[in-house]
Coordinates of C-alpha atoms in Angstrom, one line a residue:
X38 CA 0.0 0.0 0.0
X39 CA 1.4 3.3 -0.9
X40 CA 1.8 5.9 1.5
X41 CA -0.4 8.4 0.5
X42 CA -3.4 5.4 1.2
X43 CA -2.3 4.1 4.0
X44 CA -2.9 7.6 6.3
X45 CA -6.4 6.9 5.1
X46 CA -6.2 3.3 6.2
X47 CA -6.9 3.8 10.4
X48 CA -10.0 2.7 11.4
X49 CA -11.6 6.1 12.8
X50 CA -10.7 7.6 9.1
X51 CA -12.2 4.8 7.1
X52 CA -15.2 5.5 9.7
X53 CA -15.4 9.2 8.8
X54 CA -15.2 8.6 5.3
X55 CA -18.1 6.4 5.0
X56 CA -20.0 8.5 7.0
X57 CA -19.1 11.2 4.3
X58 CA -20.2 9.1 1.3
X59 CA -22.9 8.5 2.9
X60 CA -24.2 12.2 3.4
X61 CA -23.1 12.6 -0.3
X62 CA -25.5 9.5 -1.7
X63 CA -28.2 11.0 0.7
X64 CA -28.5 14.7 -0.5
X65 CA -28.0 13.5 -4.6
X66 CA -31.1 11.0 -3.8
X67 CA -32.7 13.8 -2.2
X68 CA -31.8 15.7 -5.4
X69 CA -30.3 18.5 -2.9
X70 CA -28.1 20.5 -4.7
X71 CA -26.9 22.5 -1.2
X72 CA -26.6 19.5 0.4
X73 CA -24.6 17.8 -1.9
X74 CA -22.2 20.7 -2.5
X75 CA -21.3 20.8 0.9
X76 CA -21.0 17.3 2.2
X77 CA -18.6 17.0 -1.2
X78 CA -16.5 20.2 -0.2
X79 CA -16.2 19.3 3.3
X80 CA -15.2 15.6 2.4
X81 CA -12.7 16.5 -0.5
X82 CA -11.1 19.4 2.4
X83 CA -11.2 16.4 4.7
X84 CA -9.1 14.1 2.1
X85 CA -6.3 17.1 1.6
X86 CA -5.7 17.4 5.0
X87 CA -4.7 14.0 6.2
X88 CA -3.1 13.6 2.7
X89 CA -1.4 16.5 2.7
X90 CA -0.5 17.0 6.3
X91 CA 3.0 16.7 7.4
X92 CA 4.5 13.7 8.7
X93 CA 4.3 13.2 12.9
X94 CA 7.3 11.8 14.6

């Protein structure tokens, strides 16, 4: 596994991240175009920062 997926790869973020599709496939069934916007912004902001974030240790 590369690097880059494996700070996605802890339990509490593979949590989060279902939890985010999850409000996604709810507001584009709902056809919630507010709804959808955000819970995409907020999960793609979400991604970039554990991506992205420096290294602890």
């Amino acid at each position: 596994m590369g690097a880059l997926k494996a700070r996605g790869a802890t339990p509490a973020r593979r949590a989060a991240l279902q939890r985010q599709h999850r409000a996604i496939i709810d507001a584009l069934r709902q056809r919630d175009r507010a709804a959808a916007r955000g819970a995409m912004r907020a999960h793609i902001l979400y991604v970039q920062r554990y991506m992205f974030e420096e290294e602890e240790g």
